[in-house]
Every structure is written in C-alpha cells, then in structure tokens.
Coordinates of C-alpha atoms and ligand atoms in Angstrom, one line a residue:
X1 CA 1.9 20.4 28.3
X2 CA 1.3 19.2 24.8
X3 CA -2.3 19.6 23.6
X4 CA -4.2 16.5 23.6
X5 CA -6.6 15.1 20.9
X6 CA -9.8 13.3 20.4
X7 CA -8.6 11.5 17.2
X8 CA -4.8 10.0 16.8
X9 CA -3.3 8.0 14.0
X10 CA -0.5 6.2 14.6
X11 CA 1.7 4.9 11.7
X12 CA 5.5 4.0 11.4
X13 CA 6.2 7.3 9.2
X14 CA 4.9 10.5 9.5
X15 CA 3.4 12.0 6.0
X16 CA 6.5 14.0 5.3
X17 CA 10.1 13.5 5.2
X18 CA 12.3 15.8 7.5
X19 CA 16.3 16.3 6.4
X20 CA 18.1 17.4 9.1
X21 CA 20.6 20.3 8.4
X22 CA 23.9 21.0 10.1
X23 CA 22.4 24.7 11.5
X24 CA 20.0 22.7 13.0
X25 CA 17.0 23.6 11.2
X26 CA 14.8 21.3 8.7
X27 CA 13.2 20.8 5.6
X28 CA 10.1 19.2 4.9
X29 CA 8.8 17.3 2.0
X30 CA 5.9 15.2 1.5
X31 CA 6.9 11.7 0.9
X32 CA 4.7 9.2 -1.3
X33 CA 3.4 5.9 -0.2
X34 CA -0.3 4.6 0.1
X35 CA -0.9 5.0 3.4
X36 CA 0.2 8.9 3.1
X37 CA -2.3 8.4 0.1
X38 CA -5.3 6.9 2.5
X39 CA -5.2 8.8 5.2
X40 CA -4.5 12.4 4.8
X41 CA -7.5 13.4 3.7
X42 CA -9.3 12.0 6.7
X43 CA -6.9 13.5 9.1
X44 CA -7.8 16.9 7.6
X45 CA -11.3 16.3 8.0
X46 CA -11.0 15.8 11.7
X47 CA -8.0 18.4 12.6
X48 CA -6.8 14.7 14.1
X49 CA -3.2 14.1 15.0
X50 CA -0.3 11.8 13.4
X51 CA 2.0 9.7 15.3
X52 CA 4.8 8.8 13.3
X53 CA 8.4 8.3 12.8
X54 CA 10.0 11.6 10.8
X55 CA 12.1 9.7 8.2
X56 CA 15.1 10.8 9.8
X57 CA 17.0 8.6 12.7
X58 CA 18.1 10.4 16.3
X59 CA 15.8 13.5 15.7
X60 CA 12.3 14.1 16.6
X61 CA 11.7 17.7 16.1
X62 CA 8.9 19.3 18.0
X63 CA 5.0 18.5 17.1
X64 CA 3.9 20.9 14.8
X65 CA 0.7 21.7 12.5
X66 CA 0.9 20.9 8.7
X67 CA -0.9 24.1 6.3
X68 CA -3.7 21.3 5.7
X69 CA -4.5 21.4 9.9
X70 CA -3.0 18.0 10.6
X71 CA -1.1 18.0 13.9
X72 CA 2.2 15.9 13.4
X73 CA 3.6 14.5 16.3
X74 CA 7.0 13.1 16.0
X75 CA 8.7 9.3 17.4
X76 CA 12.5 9.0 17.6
X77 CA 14.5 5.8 16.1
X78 CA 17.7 5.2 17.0
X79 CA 19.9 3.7 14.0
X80 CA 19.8 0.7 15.4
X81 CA 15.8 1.1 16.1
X82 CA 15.6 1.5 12.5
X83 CA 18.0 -1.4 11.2
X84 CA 16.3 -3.9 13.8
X85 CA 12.5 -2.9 13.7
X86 CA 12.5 -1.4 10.3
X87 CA 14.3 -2.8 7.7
X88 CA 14.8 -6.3 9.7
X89 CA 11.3 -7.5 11.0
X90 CA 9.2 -5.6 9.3
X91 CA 10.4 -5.7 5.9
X92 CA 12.5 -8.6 6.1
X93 CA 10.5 -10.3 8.0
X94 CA 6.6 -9.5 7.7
X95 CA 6.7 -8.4 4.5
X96 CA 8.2 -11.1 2.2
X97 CA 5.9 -13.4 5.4
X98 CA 2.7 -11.7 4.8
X99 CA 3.4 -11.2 1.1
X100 CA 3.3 -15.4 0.7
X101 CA 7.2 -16.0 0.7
X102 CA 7.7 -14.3 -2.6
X103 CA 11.3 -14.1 -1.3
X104 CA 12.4 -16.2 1.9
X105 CA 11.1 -14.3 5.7
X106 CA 14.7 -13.7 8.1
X107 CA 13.7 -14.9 12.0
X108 CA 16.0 -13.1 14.3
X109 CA 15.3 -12.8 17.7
X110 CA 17.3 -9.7 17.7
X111 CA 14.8 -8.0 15.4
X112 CA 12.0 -8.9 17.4
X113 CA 13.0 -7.9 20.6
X114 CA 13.7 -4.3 19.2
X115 CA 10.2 -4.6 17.2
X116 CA 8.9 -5.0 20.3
X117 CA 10.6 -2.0 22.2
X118 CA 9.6 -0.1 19.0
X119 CA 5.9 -0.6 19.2
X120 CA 6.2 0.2 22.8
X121 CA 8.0 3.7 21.9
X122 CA 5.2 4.1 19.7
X123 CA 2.5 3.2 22.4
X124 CA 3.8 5.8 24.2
X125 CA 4.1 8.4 22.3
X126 CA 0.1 7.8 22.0
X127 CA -0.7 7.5 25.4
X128 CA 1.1 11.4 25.8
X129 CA -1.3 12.5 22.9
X130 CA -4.7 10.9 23.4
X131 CA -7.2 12.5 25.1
X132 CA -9.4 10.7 27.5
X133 CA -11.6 8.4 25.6
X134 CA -10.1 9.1 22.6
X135 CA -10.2 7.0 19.1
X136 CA -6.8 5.7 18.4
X137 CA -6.2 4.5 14.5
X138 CA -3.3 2.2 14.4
X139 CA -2.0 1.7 11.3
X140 CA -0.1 -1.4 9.5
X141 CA 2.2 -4.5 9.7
X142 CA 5.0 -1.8 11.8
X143 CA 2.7 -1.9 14.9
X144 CA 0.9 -4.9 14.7
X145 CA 2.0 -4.8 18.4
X146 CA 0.5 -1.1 19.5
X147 CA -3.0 -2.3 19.8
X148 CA -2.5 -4.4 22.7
X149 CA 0.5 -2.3 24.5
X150 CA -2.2 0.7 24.2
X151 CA -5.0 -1.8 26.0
X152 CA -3.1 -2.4 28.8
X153 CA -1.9 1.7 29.1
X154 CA -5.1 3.0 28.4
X155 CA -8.3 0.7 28.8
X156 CA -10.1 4.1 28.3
X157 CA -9.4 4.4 24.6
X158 CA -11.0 3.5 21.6
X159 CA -8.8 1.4 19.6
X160 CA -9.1 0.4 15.7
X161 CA -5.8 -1.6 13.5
X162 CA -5.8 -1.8 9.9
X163 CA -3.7 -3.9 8.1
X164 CA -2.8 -2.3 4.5
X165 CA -1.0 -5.3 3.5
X166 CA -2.7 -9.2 2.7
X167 CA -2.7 -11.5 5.3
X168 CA -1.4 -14.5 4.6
X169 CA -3.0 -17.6 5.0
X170 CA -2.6 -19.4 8.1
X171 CA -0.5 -22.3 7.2
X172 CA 2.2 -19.5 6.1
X173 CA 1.6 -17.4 9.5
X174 CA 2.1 -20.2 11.6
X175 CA 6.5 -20.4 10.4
X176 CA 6.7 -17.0 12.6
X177 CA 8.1 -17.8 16.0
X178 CA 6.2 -15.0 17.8
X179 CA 3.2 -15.8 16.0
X180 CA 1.3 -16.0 19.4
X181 CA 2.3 -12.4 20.5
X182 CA 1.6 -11.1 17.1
X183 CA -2.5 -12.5 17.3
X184 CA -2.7 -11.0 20.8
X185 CA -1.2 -7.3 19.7
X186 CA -3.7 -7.3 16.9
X187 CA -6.1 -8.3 19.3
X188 CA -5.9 -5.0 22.3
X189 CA -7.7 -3.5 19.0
X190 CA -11.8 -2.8 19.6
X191 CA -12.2 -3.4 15.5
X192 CA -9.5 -5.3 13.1
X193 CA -9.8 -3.9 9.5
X194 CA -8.3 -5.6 6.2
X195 CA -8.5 -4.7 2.9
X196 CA -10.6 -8.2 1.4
X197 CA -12.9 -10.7 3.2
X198 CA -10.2 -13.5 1.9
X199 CA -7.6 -11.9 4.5
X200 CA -10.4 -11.5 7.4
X201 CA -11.1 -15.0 6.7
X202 CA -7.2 -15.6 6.9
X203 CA -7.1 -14.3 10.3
X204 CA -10.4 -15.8 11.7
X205 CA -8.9 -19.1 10.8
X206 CA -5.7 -18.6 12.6
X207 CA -7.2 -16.9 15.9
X208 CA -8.6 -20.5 15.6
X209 CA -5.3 -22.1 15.8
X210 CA -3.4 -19.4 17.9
X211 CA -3.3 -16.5 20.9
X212 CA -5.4 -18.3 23.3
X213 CA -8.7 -16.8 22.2
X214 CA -11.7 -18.2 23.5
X215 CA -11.8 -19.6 19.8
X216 CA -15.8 -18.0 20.0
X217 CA -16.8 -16.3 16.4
X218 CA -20.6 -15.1 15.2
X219 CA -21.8 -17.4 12.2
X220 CA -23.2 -15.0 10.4
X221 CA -21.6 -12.0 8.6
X222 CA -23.1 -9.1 9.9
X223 CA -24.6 -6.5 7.3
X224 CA -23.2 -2.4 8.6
X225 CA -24.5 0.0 6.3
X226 CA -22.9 3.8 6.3
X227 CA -23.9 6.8 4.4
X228 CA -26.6 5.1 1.7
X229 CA -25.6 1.8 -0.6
X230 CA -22.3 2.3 -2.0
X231 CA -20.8 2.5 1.4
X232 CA -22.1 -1.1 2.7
X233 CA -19.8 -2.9 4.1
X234 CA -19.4 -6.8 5.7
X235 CA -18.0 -7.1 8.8
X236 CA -17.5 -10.9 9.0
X237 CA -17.5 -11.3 12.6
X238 CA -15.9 -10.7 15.9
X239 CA -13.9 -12.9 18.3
X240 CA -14.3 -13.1 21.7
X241 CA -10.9 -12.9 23.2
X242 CA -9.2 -14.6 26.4
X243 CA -10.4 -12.2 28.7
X244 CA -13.7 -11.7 27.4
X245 CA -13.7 -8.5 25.1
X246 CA -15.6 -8.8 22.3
X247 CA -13.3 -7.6 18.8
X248 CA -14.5 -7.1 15.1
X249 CA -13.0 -7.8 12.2
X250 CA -14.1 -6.9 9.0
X251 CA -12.9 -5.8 5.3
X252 CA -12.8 -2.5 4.8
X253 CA -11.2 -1.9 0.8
X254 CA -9.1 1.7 0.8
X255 CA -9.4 4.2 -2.2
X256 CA -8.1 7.2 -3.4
X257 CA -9.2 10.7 -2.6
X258 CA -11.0 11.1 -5.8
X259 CA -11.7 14.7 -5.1
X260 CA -8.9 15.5 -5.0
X261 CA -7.5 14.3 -8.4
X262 CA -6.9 17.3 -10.6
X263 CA -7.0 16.0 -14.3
X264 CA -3.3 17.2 -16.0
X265 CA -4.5 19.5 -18.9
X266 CA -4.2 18.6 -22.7
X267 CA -1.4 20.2 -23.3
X268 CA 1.0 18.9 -20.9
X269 CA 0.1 15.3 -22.0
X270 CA 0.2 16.3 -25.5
X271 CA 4.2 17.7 -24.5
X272 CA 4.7 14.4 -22.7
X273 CA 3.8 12.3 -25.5
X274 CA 6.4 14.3 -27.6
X275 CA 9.0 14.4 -25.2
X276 CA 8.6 10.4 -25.6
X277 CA 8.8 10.8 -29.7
X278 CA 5.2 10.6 -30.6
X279 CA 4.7 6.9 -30.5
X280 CA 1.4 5.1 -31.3
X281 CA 1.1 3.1 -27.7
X282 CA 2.7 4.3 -24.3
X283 CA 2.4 1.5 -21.8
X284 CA 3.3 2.9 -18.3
X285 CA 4.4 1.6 -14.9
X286 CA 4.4 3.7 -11.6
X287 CA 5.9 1.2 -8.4
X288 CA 7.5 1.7 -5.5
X289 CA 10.5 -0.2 -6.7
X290 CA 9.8 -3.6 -4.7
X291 CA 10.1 -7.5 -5.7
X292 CA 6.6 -7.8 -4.7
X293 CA 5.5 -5.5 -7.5
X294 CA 6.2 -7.4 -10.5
X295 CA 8.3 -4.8 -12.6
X296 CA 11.1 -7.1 -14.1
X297 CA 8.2 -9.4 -15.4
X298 CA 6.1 -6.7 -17.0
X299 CA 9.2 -5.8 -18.5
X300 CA 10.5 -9.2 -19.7
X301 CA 6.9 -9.7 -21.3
X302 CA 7.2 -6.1 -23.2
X303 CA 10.5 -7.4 -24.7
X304 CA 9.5 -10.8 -25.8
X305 CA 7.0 -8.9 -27.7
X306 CA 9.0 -6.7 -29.1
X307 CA 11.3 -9.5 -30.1
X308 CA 8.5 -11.8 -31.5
X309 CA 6.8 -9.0 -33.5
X310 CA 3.6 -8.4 -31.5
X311 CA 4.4 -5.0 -30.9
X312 CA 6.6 -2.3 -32.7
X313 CA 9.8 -0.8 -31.5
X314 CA 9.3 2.2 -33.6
X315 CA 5.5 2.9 -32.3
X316 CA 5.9 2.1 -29.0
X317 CA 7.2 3.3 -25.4
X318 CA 7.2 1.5 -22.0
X319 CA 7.9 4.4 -19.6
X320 CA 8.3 2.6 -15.8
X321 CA 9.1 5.2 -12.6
X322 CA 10.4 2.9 -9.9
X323 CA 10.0 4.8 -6.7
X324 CA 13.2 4.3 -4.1
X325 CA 12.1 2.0 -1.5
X326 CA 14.0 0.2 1.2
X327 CA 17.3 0.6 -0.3
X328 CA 19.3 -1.2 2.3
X329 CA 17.4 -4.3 2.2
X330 CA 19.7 -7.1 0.1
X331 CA 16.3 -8.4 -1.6
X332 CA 15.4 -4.6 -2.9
X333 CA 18.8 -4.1 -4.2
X334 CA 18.8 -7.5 -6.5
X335 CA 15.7 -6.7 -7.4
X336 CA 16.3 -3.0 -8.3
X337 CA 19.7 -4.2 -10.5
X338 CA 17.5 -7.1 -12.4
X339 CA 15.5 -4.1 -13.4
X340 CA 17.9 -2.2 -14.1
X341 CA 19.8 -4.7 -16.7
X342 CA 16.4 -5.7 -18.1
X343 CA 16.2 -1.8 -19.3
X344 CA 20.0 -1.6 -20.2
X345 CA 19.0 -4.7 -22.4
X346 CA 15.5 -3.6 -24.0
X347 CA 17.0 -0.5 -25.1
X348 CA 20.0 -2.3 -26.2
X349 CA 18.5 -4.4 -28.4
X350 CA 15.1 -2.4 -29.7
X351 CA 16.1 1.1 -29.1
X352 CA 17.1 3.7 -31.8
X353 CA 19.7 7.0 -31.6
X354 CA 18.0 9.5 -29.5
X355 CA 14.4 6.6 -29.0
X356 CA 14.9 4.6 -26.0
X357 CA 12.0 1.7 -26.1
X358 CA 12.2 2.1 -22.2
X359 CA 12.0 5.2 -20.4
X360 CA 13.3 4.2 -16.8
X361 CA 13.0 7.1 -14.1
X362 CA 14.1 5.8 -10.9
X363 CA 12.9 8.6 -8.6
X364 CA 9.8 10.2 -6.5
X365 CA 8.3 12.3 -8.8
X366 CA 5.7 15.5 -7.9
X367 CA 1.9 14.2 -7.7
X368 CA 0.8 16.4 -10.9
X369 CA 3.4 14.9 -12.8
X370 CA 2.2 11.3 -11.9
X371 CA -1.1 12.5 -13.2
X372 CA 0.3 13.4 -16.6
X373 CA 2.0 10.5 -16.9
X374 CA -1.7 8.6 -16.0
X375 CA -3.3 10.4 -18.6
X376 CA -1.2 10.5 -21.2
X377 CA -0.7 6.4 -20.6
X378 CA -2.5 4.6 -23.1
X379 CA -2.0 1.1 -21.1
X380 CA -1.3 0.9 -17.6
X381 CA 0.5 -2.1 -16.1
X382 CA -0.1 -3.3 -12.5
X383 CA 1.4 -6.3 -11.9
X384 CA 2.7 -7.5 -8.5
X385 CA 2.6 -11.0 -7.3
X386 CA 1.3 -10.1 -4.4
X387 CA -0.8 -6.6 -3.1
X388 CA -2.8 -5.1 -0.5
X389 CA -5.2 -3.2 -2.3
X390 CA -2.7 -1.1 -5.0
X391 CA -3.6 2.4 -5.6
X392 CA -1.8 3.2 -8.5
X393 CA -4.4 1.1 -10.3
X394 CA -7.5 3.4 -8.2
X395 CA -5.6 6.5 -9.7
X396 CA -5.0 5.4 -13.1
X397 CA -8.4 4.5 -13.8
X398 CA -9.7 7.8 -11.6
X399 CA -7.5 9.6 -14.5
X400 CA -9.8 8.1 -17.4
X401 CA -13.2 8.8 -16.0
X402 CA -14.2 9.7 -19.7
X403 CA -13.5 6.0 -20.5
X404 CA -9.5 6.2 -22.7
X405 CA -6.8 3.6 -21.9
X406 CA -6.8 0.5 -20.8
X407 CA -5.6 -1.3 -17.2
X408 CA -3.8 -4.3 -17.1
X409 CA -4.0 -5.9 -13.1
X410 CA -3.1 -8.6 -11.2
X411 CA -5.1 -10.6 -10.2
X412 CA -3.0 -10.9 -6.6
X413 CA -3.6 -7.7 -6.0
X414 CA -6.5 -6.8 -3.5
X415 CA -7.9 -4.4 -6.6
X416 CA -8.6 -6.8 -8.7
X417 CA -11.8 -7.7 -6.3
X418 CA -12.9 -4.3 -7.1
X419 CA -11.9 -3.4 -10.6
X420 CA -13.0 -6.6 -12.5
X421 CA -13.6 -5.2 -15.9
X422 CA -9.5 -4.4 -15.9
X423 CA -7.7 -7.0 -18.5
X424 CA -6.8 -9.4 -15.6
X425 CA -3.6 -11.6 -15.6
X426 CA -1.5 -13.7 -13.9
X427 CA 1.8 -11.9 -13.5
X428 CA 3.8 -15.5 -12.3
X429 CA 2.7 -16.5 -16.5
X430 CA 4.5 -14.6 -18.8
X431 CA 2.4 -15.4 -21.7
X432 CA -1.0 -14.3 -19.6
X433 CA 1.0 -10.6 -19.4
X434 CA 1.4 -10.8 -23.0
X435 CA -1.6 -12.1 -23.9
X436 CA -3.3 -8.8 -21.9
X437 CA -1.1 -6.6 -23.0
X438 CA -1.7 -7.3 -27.0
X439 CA -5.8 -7.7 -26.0
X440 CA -5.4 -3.9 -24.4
X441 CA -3.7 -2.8 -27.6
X442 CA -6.2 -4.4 -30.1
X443 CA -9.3 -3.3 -28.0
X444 CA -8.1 0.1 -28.4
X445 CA -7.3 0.1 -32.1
X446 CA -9.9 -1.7 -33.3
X447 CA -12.7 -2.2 -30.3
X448 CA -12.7 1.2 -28.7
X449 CA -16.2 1.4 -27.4
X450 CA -15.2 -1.7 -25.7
X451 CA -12.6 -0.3 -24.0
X452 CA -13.9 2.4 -23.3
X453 CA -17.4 1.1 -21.6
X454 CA -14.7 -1.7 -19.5
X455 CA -12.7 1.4 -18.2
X456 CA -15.6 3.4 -17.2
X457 CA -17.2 0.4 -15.4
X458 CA -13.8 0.3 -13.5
X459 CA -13.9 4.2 -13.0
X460 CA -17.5 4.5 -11.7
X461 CA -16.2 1.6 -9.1
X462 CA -13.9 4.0 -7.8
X463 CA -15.9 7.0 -8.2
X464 CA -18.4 5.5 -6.2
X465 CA -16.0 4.3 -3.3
X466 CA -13.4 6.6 -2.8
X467 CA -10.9 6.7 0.5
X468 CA -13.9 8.5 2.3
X469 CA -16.1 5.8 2.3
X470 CA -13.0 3.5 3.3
X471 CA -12.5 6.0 6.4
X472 CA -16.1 6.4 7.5
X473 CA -17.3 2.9 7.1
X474 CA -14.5 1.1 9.1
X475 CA -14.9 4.3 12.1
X476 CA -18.3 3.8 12.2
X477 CA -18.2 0.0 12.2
X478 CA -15.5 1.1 15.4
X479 CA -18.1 3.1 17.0
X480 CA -20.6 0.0 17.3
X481 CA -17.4 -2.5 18.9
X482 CA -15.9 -0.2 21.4
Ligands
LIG501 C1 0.7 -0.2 0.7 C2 0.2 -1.6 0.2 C3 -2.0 -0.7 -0.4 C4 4.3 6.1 -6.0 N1 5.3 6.7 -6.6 C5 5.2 8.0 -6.5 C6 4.0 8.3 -5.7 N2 3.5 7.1 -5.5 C7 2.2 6.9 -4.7 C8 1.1 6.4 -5.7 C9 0.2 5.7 -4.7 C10 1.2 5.2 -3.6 O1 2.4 6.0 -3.7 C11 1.5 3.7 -3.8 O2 0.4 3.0 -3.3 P1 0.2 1.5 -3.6 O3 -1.1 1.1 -3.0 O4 0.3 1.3 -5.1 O5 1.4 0.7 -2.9 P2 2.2 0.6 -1.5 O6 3.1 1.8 -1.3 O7 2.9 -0.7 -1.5 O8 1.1 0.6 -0.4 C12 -0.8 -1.5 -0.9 C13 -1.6 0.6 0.2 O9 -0.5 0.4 1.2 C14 -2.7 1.3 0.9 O10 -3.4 0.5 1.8 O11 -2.8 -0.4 -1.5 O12 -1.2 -2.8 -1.3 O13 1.4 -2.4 -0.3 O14 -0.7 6.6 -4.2 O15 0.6 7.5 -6.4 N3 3.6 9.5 -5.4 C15 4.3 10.5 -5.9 N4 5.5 10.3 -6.6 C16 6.0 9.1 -6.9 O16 7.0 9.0 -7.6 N5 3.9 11.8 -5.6

C-alpha cells in the first residue's frame, strides 16, 4: 500500500515534465510556471506530497521522491481528458473568464462534464494519499471543483484552495453556466486564499448572489498575524455556508523564494551584454507566451519609439523570451504569430547586418540563465492586461537588490499592489508604455539615485515577503478555520 502523508498538494501538473520513451522508460525535466515557482520550496520544507498530472497523456508512472525530498504522486489524462478539461474549460474557458474577457470565454457542456470527471480523478487520487486528518492544499482555477468532491470523501481532512489567478468581478462570473457548482466546489475548502483583497471582495460579493450560501459574512476584517510584522495578513472574512460550516477567505499575495535566487556573476552578464553588441539600454521581457501578457503591445510601443526618435536603434536592444504555453489553444496561436511578425517587422525596419533590434527566443530557458538575463536587463517590462500576482516582476527586482535597472508594471497585474515604486502604466494605452519606458531610460541616465532608491524600495518589498511568508501565513490562517 502506498505510504500516506500528513501534507498533500494537489495541482493540475506535477513540477516536472515526464517524456515517455518507446523502451518504456522516462525522462524528467523540471518545467517552469509560477505555481512550480510558489510551491516547491514549501513542499521541501514539509517532505509533503504532489498530486499532479505528469505532462504526458495515458501514462502515470509510479509515485516517486524528487532529490529535493518531495514525494510526486502521479494522475492520468486521457487525450480526451486533456483536450476537454485542459485546454477547453480551463483555458478556454476560465481563463480568458477570470482574466476579464480579454479574449471571448467558449461554454461547452462537453468541456464541463469532463472538467467535472477530472476534478473527480483528481479527488481521488487525494483521498488514496492523505493521511487521516491530513491538510490537503488545492491549488488553482484546474480544480476549482476538488475542494468540495474531497468534503464529501473525506470530512476528516483539512482542506485549503488558492486561486493563483484574479477573480473576476461578479457581473463577469455570473455569464458561466455552472457558476452555481463552481461557488459550491470552492466552498468544500476550510480557507479560500487569493492573491489581493479586490478578488476576496470579488468572491464575497458573488457568494452573495450565488451557491445557496446562507449569504452570512463577519463585518469586520479580521487582523491574523504570523511570524512578527512583515507577515501580517487580512483575512476579510468567512462565509457561512448552506450547511453550516464556517469558511475563510482571505488574500494571501505569493512571492518568490528569495533565498534561493543565486545572483549570475559579472562576467556572464558582461558576456551577455556582448553577445547582444554592447548597446547602451537592454529592455527585457520574460512571459509565458500568452494574450493575457501584453507582449505584442510592449513591443508595438518599443517600435513607435524607435520610429519617432525617442530611442536609438544603434544603442538599444529589446530581448523578449516568450515561453511555449498552450500551443493548441486557437487564441495562443494568433497571439504567438502577431508577435512573431511584430519582431519580423522591428528588425525589418530598425535592425542592422549582424544587430537585430529584437532578440526573440521563443523557448524555456534554464533558471540561471533567466537570472543573467535579469541582471544584465537594464529595464524590465511587465505588462499584461490582466495578472494574478506576476513573478517575473518579484524576480527581476529580487535580481537588483543593490538598487540598478528599472521595472516597468502593469498596473493589472496583482504586483502592482505590492511593488508601487515600479514605473506603473497602463498597458491598454500605448503612449502610457511609452511614456514609462523613456521616464525609465532618463531616470537612469540622468536621475540614477532616483532609480536606484525606487528599485530598492521595490526590492526590500520583496525581500521582506518572500513565498515563505505566502506559505506560512495562509497555513496558519488554515489552522484557525478547520
Ligand atoms: C500564474 C499566474 C501568478 C518563465 N519562463 C521561464 C521560466 N519562467 C518562470 C518565471 C516565473 C514563472 O515561470 C512565471 O510566473 P508568473 O507569475 O509570471 O506567471 P504565470 O505562469 O502566468 O503564473 C500569475 C502565478 O501563477 C503564481 O501564483 O503570479 O499571475 O498567472 O517564476 O521565472 N522559468 C524558466 N525558464 C523559462 O524560460 N526556468
């Protein structure tokens, strides 16, 4: 019998990605993501075990320990699991819905009903790992409906949901046909995390409108303090649900493990910045390659500059890795090929022999050489209409501690709460990217101290509240509701 544990995460993929091979044997890669970013180091710290789909379909290898201690315990899709749960209602459905329409939400019944068989497969897979009592982390828009199978299962466990993408405002929620069901999944949980109070507020209204609650919320936000002051935390209030249980919900901002972050050494930058042909000001992009991310826009508002004089095609670089992401998806392959013209074009026009303006990689690259890039970056662009939380911007800014380069953010993504002293714009107005974009390049020619004190104000914020204080303050809000 397989061992059980006191401490599961479940999440749609498991932190690696395992190829198959026709002598039946895998290989084993770590694959990139945020979640994979937020929760591995917490994992380690409690030996805990993953749940999680492998990344391949019709194989789930045997559980097995990763070298860092986590126990990975694999779920098997079918194709069709993955076309209907995966690509279809959760990223063609609650995505683009929970991201605020930025392109039109498919309703298919089909979808649903395999979304629904999937959460169930992933429920339990749980219930066969979970020790008696045992805390149960459920993970992300994929399972919205695991919290409530795993009630009914297992009344015993100790159940928390975190949402790692926004949650939309109700008015938007209320187009999804299953919006009821939805609620009442997220609901089985003991504690329901988000990233911002704005999205707990979001929800709170809805259970309002929706799921048959008893409709009953506390007044006033309660205060939860963990681990001294930086670590405070709001928990806005709970609900009381149909059948009495009382559940929390609360914003709980994730981070980078900051420890972790080796800084890339001088000279590898130093080769970077020659590889790229020495110029003056290297603006930098790292994305998974999704609409919601903003990349064609940052781009478009690089190449007006370039063409109205406000920056230099011989002095400056825009080097943008667009991760691989949901490549099947019709909305991720328009979007991929409008980037991929817009570079085609930039270098077209403003490039030189051998001097690209835009260095383009589309790929996953190793972690140390995303730090390189970080450091060596003299201007970071984050710009997605719509985010979460968005690490990149955590990890650029972790990368210039000592106060060099500047960070250009959204202001729609949930980082912006955090990291107000970044050159905030509105990536919908093309002339608000512009305008931050020649502000960041000024400041840093000719107001360097003031850069430099803005970035280290956005560094110590991170410093201070790294993915461990994300981790502990939301379990130990979990402790006081279960
Ligand atoms: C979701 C929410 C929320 C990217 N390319 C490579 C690579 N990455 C790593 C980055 C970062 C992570 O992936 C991306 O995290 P983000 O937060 O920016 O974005 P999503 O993947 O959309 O994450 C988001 C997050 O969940 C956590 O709650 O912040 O809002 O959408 O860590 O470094 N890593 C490597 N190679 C790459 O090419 N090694």
């Amino acid at each position: 019998m397989e061992e059980l544990n006191s401490f599961v995460v479940v999440a749609n993929r498991l932190p690696v990605d395992m190829t198959a091979h026709p002598d039946g044997t895998y290989s084993i890669t770590p694959s990139p993501g945020g979640l994979v970013t937020g929760l591995s180091p917490v994992l380690e710290q409690h030996r805990g075990c993953w749940v999680g789909w492998p990344g391949t379909v019709d194989v789930a290898p045997d559980p097995f320990r990763t070298d860092t201690g986590i126990l990975l315990h694999p779920v098997r899709l079918t194709a069709s699991d993955f076309e209907g749960f995966y690509e279809g209602f959760s990223n063609a459905t609650l995505w683009p819905l929970f991201h605020d329409l930025i392109v039109p939400p498919v309703y298919d019944v089909d979808w649903w009903h395999d979304f629904r068989e999937v959460n169930l497969k992933f429920a339990e897979a749980v219930n066969q790992v979970a020790a008696e009592n045992a805390t149960v982390w459920v993970q992300d828009y994929q399972l919205l409906l695991v919290p409530g199978i795993l009630r009914q299962m297992r009344p015993d466990l100790c159940i928390g949901f975190f949402l790692h993408i926004p949650f939309p405002n109700p008015e938007l929620f209320r187009q999804l046909p299953w919006r009821e069901e939805i609620v009442r999944g997220m609901l089985g949980a003991d504690l329901i995390g988000f990233h911002l109070p704005q999205n707990a507020d979001n929800f709170l209204s809805l259970t309002r409108q929706v799921a048959g609650t008893a409709g009953s919320h506390t007044g006033q936000p309660d205060e939860l303090e963990v681990e001294g002051e930086a670590a405070i935390r709001e928990v806005k209030a709970h609900v009381i649900t149909a059948d009495g249980r009382k559940v929390g919900v609360g914003a709980f901002p994730i981070s980078i493990d900051t420890g972790a972050v080796e800084q890339a050494s001088q000279s590898s930058v130093e080769a970077l910045r020659a590889d790229l042909g020495s110029p003056e000001i290297v603006f930098l992009g790292v994305d998974r390659l999704d609409y919601t991310k903003g990349i064609l826009q940052r781009l478009l508002a690089f190449e007006e500059l370039l063409e109205s004089g406000g920056l230099d095609p011989a002095t400056t670089v825009f080097l943008q890795v667009a991760t691989p992401s949901r490549e099947r998806i019709e909305h991720y392959r328009v979007s991929r090929s409008q980037v991929e013209e817009a570079v085609g074009r930039i270098n077209g026009r403003f490039g030189r022999m051998g001097h690209p303006v835009v260095h383009y990689l589309h790929r996953s690259l190793p972690k140390d050489d995303l730090q390189i890039l970080y450091t060596a970056a003299d201007v970071m662009l984050v710009t997605p209409f719509k985010d979460g939380m968005n690490l990149v911007a955590k990890e650029y800014v972790a990368a210039h501690r000592s106060g060099t380069g500047a960070l250009i953010l959204s202001e729609f993504a949930g980082a912006a709460d955090e990291l107000t002293e970044a050159y905030l714009c509105n990536p919908f107005d093309l002339e608000s990217i512009k305008r931050q974009m020649l502000a960041a390049v000024h400041d840093l020619r000719h107001n360097p101290d003031y850069a430099a004190e803005r970035m280290r104000a956005n560094s110590e914020q991170v410093l201070s509240h790294d993915v461990n204080v994300w981790a502990s303050s939301f379990l130990t809000c979990l402790e006081d509701f279960k």
